[in-house]
Coordinates of C-alpha atoms and ligand atoms in Angstrom, one line a residue:
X1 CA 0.0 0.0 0.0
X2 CA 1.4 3.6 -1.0
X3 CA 0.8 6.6 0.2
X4 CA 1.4 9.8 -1.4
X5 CA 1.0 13.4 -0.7
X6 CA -0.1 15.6 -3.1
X7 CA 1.4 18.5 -3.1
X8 CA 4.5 16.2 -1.7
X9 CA 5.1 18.1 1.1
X10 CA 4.0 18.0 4.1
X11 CA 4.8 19.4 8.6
X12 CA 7.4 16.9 9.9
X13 CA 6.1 15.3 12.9
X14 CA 6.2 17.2 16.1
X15 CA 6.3 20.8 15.7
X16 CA 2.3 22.6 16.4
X17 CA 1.1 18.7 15.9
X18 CA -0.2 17.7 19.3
X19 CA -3.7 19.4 19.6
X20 CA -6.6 19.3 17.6
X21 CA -6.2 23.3 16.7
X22 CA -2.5 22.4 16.3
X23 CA -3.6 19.4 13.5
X24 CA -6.9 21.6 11.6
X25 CA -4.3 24.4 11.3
X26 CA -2.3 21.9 9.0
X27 CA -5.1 20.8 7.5
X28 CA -6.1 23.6 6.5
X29 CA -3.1 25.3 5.2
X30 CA -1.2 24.0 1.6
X31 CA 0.5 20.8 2.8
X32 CA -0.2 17.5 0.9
X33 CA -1.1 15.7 4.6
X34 CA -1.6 16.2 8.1
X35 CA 1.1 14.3 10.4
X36 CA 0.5 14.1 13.8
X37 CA 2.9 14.6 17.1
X38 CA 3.7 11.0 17.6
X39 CA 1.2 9.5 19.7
X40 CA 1.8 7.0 22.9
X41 CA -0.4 4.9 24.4
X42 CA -0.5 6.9 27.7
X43 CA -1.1 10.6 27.6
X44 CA 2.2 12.6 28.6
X45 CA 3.5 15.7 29.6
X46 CA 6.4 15.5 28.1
X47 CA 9.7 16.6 30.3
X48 CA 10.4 19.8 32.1
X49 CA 10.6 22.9 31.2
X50 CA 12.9 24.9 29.3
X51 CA 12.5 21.9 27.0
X52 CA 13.1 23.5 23.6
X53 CA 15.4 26.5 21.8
X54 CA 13.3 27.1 19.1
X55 CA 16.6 29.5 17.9
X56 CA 19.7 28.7 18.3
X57 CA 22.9 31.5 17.9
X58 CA 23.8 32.1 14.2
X59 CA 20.3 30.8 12.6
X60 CA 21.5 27.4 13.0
X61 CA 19.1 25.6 14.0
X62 CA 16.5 24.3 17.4
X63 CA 17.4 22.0 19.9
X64 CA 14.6 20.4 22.1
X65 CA 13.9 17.5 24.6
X66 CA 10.2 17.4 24.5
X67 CA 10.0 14.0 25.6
X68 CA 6.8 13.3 23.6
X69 CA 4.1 15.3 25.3
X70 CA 1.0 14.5 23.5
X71 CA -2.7 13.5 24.4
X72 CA -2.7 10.0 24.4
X73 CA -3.4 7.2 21.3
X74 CA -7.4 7.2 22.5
X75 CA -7.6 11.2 22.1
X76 CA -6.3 10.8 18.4
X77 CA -8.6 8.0 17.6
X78 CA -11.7 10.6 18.7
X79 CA -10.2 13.5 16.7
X80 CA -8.8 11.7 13.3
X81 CA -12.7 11.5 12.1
X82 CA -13.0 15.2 12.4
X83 CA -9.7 16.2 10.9
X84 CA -10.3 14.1 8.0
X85 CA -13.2 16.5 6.9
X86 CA -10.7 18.7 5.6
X87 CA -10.5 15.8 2.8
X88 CA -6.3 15.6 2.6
X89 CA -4.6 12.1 4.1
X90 CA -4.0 11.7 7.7
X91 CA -0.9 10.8 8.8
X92 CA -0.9 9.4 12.8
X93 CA 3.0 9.0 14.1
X94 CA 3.0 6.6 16.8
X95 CA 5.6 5.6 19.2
X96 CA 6.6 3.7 22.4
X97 CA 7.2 5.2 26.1
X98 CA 7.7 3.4 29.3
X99 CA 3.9 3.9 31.4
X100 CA 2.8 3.1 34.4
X101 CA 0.8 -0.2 33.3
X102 CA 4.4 -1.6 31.5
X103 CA 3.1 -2.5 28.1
X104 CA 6.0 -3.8 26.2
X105 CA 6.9 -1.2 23.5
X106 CA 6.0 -4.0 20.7
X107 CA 2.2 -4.2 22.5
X108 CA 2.2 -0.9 22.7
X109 CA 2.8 -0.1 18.6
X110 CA 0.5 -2.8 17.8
X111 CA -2.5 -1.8 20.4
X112 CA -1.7 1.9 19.1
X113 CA -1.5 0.8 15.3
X114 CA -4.9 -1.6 15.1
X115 CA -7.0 1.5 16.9
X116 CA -5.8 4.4 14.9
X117 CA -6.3 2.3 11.5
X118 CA -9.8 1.1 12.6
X119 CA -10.7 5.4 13.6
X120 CA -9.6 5.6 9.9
X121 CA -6.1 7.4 9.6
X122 CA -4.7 7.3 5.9
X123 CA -1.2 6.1 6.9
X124 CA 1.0 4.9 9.9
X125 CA 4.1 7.0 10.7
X126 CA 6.1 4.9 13.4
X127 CA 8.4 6.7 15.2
X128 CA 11.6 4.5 15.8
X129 CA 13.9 6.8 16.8
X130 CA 12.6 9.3 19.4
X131 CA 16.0 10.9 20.6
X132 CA 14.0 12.2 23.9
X133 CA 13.8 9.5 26.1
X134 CA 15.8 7.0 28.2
X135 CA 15.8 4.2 26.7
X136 CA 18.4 3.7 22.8
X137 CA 15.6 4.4 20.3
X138 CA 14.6 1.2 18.8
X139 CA 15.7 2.1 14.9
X140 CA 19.5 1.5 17.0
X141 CA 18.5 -2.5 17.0
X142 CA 17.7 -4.2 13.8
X143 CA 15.7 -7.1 15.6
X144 CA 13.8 -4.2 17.6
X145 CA 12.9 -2.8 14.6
X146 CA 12.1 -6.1 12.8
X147 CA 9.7 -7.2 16.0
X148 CA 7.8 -3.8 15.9
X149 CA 7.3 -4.2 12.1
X150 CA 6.5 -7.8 12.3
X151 CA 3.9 -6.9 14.4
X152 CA 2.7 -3.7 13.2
X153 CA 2.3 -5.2 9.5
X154 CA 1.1 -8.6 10.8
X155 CA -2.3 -6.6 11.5
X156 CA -2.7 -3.1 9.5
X157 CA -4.0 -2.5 6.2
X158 CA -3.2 0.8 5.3
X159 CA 0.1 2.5 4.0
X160 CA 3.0 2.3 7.3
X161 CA 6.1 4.5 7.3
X162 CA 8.9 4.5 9.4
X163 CA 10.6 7.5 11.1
X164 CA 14.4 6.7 11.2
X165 CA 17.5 8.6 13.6
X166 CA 20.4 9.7 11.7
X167 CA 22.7 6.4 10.7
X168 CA 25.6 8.4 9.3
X169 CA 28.7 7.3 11.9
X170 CA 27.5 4.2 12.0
X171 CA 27.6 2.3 8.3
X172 CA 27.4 -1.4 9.4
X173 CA 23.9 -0.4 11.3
X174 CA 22.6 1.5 8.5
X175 CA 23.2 -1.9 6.5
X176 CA 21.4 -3.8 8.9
X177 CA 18.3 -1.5 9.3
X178 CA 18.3 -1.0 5.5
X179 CA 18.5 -5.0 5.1
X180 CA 15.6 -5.2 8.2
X181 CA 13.2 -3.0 6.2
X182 CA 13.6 -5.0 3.0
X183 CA 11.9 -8.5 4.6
X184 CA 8.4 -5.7 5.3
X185 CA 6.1 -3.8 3.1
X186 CA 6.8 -0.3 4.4
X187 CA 5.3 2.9 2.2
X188 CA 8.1 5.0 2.7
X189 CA 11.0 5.6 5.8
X190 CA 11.4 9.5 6.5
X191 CA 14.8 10.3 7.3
X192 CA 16.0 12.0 9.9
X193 CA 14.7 12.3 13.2
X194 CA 16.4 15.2 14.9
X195 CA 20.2 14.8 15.4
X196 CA 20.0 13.4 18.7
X197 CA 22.9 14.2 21.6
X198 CA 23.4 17.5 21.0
X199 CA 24.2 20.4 23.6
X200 CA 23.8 24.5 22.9
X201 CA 25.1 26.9 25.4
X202 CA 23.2 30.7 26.4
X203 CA 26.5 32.7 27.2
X204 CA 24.8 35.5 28.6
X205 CA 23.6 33.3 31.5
X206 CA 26.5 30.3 31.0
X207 CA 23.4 27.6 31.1
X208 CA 22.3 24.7 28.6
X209 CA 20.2 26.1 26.8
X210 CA 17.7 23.9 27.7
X211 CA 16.8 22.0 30.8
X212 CA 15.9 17.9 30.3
X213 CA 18.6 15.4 30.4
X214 CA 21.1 17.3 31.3
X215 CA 21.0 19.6 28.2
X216 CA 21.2 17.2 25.9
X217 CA 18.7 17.3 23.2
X218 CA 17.5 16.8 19.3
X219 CA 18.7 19.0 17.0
X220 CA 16.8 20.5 13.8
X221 CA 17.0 22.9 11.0
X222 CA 19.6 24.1 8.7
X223 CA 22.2 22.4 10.4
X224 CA 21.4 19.0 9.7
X225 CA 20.5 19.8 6.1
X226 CA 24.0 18.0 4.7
X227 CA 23.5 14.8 7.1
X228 CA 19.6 14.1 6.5
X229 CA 21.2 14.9 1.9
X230 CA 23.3 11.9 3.1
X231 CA 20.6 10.0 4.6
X232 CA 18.0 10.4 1.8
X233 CA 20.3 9.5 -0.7
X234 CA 22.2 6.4 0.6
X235 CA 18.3 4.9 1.5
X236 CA 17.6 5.9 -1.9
X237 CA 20.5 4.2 -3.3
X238 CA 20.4 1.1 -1.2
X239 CA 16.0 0.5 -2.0
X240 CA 17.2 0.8 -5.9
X241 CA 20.1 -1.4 -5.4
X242 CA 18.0 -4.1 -4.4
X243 CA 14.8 -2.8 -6.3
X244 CA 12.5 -2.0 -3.3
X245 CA 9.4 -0.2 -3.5
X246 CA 9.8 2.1 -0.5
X247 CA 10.0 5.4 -1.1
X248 CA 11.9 8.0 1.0
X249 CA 10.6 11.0 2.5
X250 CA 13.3 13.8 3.3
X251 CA 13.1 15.4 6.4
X252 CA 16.2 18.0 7.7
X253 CA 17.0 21.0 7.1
X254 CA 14.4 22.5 4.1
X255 CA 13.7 26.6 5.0
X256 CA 14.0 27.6 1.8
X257 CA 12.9 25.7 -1.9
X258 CA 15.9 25.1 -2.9
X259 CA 16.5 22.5 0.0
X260 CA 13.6 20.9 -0.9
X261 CA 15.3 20.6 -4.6
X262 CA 18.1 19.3 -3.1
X263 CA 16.5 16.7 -1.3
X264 CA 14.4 15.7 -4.0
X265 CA 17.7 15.3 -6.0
X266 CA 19.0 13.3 -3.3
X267 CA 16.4 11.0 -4.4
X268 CA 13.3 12.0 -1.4
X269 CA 10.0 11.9 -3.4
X270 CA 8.5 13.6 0.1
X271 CA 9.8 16.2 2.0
X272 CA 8.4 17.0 5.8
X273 CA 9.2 20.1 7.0
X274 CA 10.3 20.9 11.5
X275 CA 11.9 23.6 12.5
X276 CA 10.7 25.9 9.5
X277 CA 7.3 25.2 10.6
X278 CA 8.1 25.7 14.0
X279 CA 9.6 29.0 13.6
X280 CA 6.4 30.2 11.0
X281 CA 3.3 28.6 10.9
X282 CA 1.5 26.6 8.4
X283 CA 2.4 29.7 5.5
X284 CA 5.6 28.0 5.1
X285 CA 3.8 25.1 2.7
X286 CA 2.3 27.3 0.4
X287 CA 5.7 29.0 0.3
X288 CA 8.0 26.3 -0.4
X289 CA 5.8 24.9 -2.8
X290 CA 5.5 27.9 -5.1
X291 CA 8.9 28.1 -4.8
X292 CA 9.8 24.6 -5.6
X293 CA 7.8 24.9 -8.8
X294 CA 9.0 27.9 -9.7
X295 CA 12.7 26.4 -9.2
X296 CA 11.0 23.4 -11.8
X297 CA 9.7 25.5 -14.3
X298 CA 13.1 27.9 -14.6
X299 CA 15.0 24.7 -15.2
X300 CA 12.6 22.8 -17.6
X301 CA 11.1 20.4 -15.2
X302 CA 7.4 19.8 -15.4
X303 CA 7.3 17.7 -12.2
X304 CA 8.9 16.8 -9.4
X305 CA 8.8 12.8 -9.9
X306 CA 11.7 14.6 -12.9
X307 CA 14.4 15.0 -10.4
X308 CA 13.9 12.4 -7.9
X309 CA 17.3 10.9 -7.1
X310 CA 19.0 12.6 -10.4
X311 CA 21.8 14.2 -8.5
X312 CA 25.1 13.8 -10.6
X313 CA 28.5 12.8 -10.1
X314 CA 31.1 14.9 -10.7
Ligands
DHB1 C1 10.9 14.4 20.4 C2 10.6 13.3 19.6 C3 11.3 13.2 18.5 O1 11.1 12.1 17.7 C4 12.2 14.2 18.1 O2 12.8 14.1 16.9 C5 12.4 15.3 18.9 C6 11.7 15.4 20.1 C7 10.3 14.5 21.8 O3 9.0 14.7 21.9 O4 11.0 14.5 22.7

């Protein structure tokens, strides 16, 4: 089963997804879909406070540790009906976090996974790699990832993506993960999650910036544009390689068209879009998308599906 935005852009999980304001807002703005903050099977708060730089020094970039606040998987399953009035896909992001009634975190994607399909969402998003919370994100363990998807697929119809960290220090687990997805029938994997591990600095006050896990945090924006490039395109590469049909969706990095381009040449057919959206509001759609088909028309392209993956070599 595919799934397929249309315009093929669309809010990269997280960023003004949580409520149901938060979600109509996307719907009702230019994007091709609606993804939603990844949902858990308990409601959560998410971690303290200061828990996100939406700017860092220079334009760089934002740096959060959320730690998944969002309403809970039965809270979606009441709201999905509604938000699919607004007539564009519906895109629900689940995840796993430890709760008080200890749920395994395969349980928990499956339980999550059968209810949001059966309250009629378009496409499954799983989040594997939420940088956020104590325990290694499961896209860091290929038979993890290979029991979540065995179970996930096992009992869901429609179209299931996969959310994946950055893999680009470690090339024998990107093999492994790549090799994992093959064995599934996965839409699309979106690549990256925020750069996770990463630490800003306020001078004026000497303090992390912000406050959860000891400053630590995920990292989005214009800084991780060259690492999620790398990401797309060795996915891309690898899925041809061994002729898969899952497509990649590029997330990192895009605040102006011509990242979009470059992702698309990179060989995304998707692009999701964080900390831009974060930092503007659901404008930035229509925005990017004039732009990108401006940048197509002033370079003889009549489509995006033109320029998928037809970066050169020099
Ligand atoms: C959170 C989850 C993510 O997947 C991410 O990339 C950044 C933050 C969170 O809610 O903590």
């Amino acid at each position: 089963m595919e799934i397929k935005p249309s315009p093929p852009i669309t809010n990269a999980s997280g960023p003004n997804s949580v409520t149901y304001d938060e979600l109509e807002r996307i719907a009702r703005s230019a994007a091709g879909a609606v993804v939603t903050k990844s949902m858990t099977h308990c409601p959560r708060q998410g971690n303290p406070e200061p828990r996100l730089r939406a700017h860092l020094d220079g334009g760089i970039g934002s740096l959060n540790s959320m730690g998944l606040p969002n309403l809970g998987y039965q809270e979606y399953a009441k709201l999905i009906p509604k938000l699919k009035g607004f007539g564009k896909p519906i895109i629900a992001s689940i995840a796993s976090a430890p709760c008080a009634h200890g749920l395994p975190p395969v349980e928990q994607y499956r339980e999550i996974a059968v209810t949001i399909e059966r309250a009629g969402a378009d496409a499954l998003e799983l989040n594997l790699s939420c940088p956020n919370l104590e325990d290694v994100p499961i896209a860091m363990d290929p038979q993890s990832v290979r029991a979540v998807l065995q179970a996930v697929t096992r009992e869901v119809k429609i179209p299931i993506g996969v959310k994946l960290p950055p893999y680009n220090n470690t090339p024998k687990l990107f093999e492994e993960i790549a090799r994992t997805l093959l064995d599934f029938e996965i839409s699309y994997i979106a690549t990256i999650n925020s750069e996770p591990l990463t630490l800003d600095i306020d001078l004026a006050t000497r303090t992390k910036v912000i406050r959860p896990n000891e400053g630590f945090g995920g990292l989005g924006g214009p800084a991780v544009l060259p690492i999620a490039l790398a990401e797309v395109h060795r996915f891309y590469k690898f899925f041809r390689k061994h002729r898969a049909k899952i497509a990649v969706w590029g997330v990192g990095g895009i605040t102006k068209p011509e990242d979009a381009i470059k992702h698309f040449l990179a060989g995304a057919s998707v692009v999701q879009i964080g900390t831009l959206f974060l930092w503007e509001g659901p404008t930035v759609f229509e925005k990017l998308w004039a732009g990108i088909e401006q940048w197509l028309a002033e370079n003889g392209f009549s489509s995006v599906e033109e320029i998928i993956g037809a970066v050169r070599e020099i």
